[in-house]
PDB file of C-alpha atoms and ligand atoms in Angstrom:
ATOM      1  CA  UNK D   1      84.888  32.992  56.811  1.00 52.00           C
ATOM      2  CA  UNK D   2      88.492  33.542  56.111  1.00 67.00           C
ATOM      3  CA  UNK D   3      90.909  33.701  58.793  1.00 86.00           C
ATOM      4  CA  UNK D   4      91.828  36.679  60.974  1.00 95.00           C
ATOM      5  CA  UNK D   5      95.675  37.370  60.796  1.00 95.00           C
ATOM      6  CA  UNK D   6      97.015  39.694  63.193  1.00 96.00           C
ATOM      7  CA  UNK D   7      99.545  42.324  61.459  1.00 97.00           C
ATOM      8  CA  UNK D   8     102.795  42.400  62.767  1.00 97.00           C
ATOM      9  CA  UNK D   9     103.568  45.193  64.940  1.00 95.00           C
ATOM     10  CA  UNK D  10     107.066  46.918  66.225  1.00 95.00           C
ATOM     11  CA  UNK D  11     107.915  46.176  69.613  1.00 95.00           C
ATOM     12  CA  UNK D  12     107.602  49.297  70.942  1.00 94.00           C
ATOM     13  CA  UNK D  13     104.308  49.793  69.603  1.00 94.00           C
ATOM     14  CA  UNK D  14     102.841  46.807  70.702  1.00 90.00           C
ATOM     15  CA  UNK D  15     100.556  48.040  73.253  1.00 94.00           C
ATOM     16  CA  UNK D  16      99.569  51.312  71.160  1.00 97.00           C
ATOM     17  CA  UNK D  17      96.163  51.555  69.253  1.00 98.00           C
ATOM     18  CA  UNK D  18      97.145  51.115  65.270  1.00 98.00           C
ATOM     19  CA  UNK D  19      94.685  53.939  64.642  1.00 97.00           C
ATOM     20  CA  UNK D  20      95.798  56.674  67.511  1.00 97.00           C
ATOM     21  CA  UNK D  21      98.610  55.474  69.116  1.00 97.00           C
ATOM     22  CA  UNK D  22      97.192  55.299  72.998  1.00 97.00           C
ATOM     23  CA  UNK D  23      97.310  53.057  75.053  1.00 96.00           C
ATOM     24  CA  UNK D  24      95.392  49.495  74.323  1.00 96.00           C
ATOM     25  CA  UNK D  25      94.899  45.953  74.704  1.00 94.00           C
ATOM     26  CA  UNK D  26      91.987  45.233  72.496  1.00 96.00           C
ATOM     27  CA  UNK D  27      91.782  43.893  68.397  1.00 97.00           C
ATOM     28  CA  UNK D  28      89.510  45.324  65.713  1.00 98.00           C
ATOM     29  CA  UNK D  29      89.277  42.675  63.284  1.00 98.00           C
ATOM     30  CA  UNK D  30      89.051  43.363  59.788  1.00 97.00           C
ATOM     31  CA  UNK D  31      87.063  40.822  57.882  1.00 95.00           C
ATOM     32  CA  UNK D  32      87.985  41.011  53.902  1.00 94.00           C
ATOM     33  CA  UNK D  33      85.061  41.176  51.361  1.00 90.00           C
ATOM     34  CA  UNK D  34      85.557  40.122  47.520  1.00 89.00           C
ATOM     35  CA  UNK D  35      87.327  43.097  46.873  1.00 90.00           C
ATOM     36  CA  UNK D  36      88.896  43.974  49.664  1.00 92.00           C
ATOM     37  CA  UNK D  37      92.514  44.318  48.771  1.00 93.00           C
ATOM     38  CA  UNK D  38      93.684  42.353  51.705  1.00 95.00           C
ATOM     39  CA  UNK D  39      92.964  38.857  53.680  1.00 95.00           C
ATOM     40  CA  UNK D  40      91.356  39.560  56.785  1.00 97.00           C
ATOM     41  CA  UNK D  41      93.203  40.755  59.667  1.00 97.00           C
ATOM     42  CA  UNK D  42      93.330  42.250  62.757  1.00 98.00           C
ATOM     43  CA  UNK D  43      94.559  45.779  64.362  1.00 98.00           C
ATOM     44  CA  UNK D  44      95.616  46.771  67.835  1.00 97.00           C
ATOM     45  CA  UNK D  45      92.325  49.380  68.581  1.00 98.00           C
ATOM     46  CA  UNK D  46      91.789  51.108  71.610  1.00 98.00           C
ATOM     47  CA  UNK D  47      88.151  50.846  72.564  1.00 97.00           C
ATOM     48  CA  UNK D  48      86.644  54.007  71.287  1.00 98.00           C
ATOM     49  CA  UNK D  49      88.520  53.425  67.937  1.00 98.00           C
ATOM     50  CA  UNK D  50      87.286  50.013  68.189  1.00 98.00           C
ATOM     51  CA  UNK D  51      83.659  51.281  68.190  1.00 98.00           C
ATOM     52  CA  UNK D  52      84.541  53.767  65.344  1.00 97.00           C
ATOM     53  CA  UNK D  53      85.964  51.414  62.844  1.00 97.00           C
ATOM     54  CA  UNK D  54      82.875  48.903  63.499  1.00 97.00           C
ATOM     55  CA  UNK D  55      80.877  51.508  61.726  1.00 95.00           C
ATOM     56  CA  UNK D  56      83.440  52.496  58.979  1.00 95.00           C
ATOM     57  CA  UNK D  57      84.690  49.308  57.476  1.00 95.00           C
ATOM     58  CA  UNK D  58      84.031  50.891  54.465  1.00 95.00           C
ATOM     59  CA  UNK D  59      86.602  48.596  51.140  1.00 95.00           C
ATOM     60  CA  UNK D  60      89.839  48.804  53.004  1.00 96.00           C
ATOM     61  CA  UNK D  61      91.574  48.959  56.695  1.00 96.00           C
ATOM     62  CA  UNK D  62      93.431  52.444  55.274  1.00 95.00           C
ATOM     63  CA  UNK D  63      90.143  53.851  54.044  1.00 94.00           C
ATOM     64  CA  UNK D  64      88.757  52.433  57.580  1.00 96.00           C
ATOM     65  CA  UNK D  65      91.375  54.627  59.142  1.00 95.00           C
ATOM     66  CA  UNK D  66      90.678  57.440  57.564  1.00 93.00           C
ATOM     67  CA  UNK D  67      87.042  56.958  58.863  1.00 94.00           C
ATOM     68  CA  UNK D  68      88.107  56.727  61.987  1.00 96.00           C
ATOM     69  CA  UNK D  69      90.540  59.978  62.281  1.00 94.00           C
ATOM     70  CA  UNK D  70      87.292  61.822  60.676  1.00 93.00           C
ATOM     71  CA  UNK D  71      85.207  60.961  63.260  1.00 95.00           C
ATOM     72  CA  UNK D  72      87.960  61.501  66.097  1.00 95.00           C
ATOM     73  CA  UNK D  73      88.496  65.050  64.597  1.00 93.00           C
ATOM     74  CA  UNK D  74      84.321  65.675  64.973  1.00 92.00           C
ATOM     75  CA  UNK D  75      84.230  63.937  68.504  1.00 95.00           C
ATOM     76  CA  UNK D  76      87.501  66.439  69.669  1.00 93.00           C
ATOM     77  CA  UNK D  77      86.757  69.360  67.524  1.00 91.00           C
ATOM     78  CA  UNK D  78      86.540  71.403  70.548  1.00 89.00           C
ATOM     79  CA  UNK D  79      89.507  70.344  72.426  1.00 90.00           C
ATOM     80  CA  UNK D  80      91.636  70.732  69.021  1.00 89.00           C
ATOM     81  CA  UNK D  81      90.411  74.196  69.081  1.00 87.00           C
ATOM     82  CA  UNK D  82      92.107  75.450  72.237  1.00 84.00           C
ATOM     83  CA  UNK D  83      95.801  74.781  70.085  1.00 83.00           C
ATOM     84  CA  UNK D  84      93.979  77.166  67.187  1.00 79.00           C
ATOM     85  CA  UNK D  85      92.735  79.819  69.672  1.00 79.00           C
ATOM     86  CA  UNK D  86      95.722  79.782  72.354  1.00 77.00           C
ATOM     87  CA  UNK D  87      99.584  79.462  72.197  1.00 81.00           C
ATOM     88  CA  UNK D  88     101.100  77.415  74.961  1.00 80.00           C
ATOM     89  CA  UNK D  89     102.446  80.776  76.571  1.00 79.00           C
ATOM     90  CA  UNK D  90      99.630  82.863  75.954  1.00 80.00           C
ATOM     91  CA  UNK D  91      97.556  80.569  77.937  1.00 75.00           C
ATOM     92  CA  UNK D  92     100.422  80.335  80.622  1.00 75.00           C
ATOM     93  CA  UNK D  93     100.084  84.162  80.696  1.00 75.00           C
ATOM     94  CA  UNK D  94      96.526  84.301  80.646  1.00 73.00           C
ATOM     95  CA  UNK D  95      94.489  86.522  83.140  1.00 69.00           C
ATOM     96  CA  UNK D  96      92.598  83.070  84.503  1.00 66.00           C
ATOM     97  CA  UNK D  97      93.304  83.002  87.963  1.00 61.00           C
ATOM     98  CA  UNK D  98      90.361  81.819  89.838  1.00 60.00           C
ATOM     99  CA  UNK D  99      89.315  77.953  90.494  1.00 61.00           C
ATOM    100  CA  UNK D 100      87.281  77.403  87.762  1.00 58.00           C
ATOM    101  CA  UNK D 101      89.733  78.685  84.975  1.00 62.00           C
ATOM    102  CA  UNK D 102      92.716  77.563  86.627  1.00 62.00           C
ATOM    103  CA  UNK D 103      91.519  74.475  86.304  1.00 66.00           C
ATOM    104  CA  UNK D 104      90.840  74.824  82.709  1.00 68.00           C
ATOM    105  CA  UNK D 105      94.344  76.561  82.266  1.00 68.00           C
ATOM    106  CA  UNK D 106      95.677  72.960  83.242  1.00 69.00           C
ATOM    107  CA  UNK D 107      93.965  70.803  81.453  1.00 82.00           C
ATOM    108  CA  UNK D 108      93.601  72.549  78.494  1.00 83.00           C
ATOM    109  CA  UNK D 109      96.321  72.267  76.455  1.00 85.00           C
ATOM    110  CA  UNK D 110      96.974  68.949  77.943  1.00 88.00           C
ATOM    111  CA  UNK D 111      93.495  67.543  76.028  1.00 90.00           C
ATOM    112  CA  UNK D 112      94.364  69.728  72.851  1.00 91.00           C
ATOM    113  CA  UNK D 113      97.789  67.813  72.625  1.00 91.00           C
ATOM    114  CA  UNK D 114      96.231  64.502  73.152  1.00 94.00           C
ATOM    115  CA  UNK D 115      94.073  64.964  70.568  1.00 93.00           C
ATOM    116  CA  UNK D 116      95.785  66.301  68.460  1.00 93.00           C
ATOM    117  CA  UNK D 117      98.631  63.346  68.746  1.00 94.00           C
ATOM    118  CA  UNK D 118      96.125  60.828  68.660  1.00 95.00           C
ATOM    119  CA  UNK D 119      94.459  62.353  65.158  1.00 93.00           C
ATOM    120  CA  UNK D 120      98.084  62.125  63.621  1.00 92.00           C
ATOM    121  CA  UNK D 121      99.560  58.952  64.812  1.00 94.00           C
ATOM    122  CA  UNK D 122     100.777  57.510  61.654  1.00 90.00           C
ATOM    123  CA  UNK D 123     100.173  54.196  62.703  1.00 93.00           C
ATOM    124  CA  UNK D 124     102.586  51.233  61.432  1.00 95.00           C
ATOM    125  CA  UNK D 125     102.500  49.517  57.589  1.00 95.00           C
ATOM    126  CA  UNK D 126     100.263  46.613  57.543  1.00 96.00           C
ATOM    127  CA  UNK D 127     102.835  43.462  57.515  1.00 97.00           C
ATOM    128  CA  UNK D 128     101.426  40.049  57.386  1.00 96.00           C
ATOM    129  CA  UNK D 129     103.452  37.397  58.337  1.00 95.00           C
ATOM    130  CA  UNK D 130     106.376  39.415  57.354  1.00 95.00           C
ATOM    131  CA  UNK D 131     104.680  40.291  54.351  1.00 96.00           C
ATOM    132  CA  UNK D 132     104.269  43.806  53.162  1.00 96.00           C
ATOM    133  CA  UNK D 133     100.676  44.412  52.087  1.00 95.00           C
ATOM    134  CA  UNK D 134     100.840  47.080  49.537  1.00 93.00           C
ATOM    135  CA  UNK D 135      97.639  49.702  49.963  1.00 91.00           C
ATOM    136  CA  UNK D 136      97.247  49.734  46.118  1.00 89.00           C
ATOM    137  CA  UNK D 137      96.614  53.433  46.325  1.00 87.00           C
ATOM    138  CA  UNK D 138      93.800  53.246  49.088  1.00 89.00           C
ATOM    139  CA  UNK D 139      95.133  55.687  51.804  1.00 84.00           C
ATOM    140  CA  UNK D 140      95.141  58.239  48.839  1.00 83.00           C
ATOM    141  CA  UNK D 141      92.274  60.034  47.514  1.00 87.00           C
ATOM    142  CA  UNK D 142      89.505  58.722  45.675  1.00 93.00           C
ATOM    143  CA  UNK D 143      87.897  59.721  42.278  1.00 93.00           C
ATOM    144  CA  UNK D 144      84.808  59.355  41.509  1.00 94.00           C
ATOM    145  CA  UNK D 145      83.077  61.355  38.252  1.00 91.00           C
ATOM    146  CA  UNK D 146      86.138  63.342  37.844  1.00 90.00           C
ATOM    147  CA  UNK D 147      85.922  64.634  41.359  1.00 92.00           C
ATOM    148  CA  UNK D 148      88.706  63.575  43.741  1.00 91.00           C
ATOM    149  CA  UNK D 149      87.630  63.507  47.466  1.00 93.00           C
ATOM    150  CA  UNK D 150      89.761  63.406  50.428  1.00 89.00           C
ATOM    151  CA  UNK D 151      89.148  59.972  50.807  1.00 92.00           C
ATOM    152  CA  UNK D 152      86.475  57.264  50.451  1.00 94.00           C
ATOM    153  CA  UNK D 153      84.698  58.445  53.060  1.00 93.00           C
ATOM    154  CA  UNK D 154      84.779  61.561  52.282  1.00 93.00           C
ATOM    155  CA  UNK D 155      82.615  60.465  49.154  1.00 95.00           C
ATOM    156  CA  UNK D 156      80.189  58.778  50.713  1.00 96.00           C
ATOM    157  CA  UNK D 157      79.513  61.688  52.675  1.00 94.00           C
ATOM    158  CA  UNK D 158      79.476  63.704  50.307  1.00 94.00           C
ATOM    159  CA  UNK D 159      76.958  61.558  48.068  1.00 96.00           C
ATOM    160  CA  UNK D 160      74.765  60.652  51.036  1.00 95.00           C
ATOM    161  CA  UNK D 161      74.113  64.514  52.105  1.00 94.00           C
ATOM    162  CA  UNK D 162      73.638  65.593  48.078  1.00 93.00           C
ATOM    163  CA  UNK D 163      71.035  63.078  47.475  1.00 94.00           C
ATOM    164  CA  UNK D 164      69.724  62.318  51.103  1.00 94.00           C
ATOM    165  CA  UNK D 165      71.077  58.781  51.696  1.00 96.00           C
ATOM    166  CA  UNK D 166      71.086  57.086  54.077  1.00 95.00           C
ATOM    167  CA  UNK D 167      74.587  56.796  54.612  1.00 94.00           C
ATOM    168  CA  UNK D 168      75.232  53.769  56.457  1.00 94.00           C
ATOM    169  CA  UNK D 169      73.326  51.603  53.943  1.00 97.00           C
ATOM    170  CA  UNK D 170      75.317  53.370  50.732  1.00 97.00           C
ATOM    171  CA  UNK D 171      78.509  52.641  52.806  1.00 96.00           C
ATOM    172  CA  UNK D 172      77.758  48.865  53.367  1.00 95.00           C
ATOM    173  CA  UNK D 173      76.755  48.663  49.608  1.00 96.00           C
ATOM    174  CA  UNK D 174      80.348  50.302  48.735  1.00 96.00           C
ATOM    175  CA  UNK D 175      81.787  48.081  51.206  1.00 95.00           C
ATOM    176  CA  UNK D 176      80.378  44.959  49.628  1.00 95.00           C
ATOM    177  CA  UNK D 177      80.664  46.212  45.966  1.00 95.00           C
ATOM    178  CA  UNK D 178      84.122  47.536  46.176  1.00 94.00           C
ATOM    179  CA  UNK D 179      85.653  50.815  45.068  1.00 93.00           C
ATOM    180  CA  UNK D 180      85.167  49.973  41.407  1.00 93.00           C
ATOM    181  CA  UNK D 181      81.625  49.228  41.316  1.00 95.00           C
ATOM    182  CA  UNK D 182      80.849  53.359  43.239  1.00 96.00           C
ATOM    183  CA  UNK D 183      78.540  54.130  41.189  1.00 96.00           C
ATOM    184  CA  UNK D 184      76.317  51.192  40.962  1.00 96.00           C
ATOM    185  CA  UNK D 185      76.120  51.286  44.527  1.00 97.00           C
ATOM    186  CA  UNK D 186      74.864  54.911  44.461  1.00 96.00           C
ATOM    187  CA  UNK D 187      72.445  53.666  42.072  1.00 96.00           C
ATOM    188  CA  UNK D 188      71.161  51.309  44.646  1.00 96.00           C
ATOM    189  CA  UNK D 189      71.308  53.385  47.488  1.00 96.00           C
ATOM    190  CA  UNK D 190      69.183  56.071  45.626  1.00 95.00           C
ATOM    191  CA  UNK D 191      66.560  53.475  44.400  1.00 94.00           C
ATOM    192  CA  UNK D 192      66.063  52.127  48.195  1.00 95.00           C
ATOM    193  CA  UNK D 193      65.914  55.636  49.505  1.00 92.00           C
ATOM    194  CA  UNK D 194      62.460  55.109  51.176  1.00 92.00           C
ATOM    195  CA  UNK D 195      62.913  51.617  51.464  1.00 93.00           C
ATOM    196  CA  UNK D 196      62.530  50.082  55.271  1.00 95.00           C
ATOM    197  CA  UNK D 197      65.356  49.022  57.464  1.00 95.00           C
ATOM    198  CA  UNK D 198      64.365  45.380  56.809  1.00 96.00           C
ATOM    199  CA  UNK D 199      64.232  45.755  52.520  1.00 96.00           C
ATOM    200  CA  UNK D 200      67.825  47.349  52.841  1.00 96.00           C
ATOM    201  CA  UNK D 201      69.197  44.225  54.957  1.00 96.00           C
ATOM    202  CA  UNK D 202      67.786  41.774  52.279  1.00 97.00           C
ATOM    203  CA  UNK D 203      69.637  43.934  49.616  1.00 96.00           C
ATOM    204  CA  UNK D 204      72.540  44.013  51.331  1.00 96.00           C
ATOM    205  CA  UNK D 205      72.449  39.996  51.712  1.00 96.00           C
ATOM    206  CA  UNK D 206      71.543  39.010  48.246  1.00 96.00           C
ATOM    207  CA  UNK D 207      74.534  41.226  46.768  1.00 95.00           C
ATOM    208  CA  UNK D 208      76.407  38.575  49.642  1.00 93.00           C
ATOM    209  CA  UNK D 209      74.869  36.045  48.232  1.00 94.00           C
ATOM    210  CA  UNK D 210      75.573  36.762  44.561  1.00 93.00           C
ATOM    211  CA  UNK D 211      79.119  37.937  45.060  1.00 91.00           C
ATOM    212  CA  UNK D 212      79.578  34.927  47.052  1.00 87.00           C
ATOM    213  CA  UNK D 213      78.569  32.258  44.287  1.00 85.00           C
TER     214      UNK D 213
HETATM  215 ZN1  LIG Z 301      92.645  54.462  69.218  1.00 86.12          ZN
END
């Protein structure tokens, strides 16, 4: 296994989570495939982005991100929906008086800023060492059959509700395959559709295996 670098971060962000920018003092680590198009490395992660970017490695740490702001968007669609249906003022203004709304009227558009903020933290470039990592195009879009998608992700998603997959399985093959190789790993993910969770593991480690000789 190659070694873990941790990316350089700015002083003042070095207690901020590379993904959302709270508060942290934990390390997703970022373990590089054959195609990955980076060594391995390591990210400041808060521990509910921590959990998120387990499941999303996906082929890159930007791609990864993405993942990760997706599924922070689903988690807090509701509190990023009081800033859509309210104004600051308006819920200032508002008619809610009694305990139970005042309460809300508080707290409200406190959680709809966090969220909000934490969804579009930039996060910091990904130095090494002092060395610039270039993303190669990965925080953009991706194409795929003359589609572009939103991101990798996005694709995946896509694919996996189209033809059923089981999307956790097609992501680990795309993960292991690289972005190149998309549509080979759709092919595999739609011949092991029914397959058991145990067939799909020993697919998963004999691409290892091959890729790895
Ligand atoms: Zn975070």
């Amino acid at each position: 296994m190659s070694t873990v670098t941790p990316i350089d971060t700015p002083f003042d962000k070095r207690h901020s989570c590379w993904f959302c920018g709270e508060p942290c003092d934990r390390h997703f680590e970022y373990h590089s495939e054959v195609h990955t198009p980076h060594p391995s490395l390591a990210v400041p992660a808060c521990g509910e982005c921590l959990a998120l970017a387990k499941q999303h490695k996906l082929t890159s740490i930007w791609d990864c991100r993405v993942a990760v702001k997706d599924a922070l968007m689903r988690i807090y669609a509701k509190h990023l929906a009081i800033g859509i249906n309210w104004t600051e003022e308006e819920l200032a203004e508002s008619e809610f008086s009694c305990n139970v709304f005042g309460g809300f009227k508080k707290s409200a558009w406190m959680m709809y800023q966090i969220a909000r903020d934490r969804i579009n933290a930039p996060g910091w470039p990904i130095v090494l060492e002092g060395i610039t990592i270039d993303d190669q195009g990965y925080s953009a879009g991706f194409e795929f059959d003359g589609v572009i998608y939103t991101s990798l992700h996005a694709a995946i998603h896509y694919y996996s509700s189209q033809f059923c997959l089981d999307p956790r399985f097609f992501a680990e093959l795309v993960r292991l395959l690289g972005r190149g190789r998309f549509n080979y790993a759709l092919k595999l993910a739609r011949i092991h559709i029914a397959a058991a969770k145990e067939m799909k593991q020993q697919v998963l480690a004999d691409i290892k295996a091959e890729l790895a000789s």
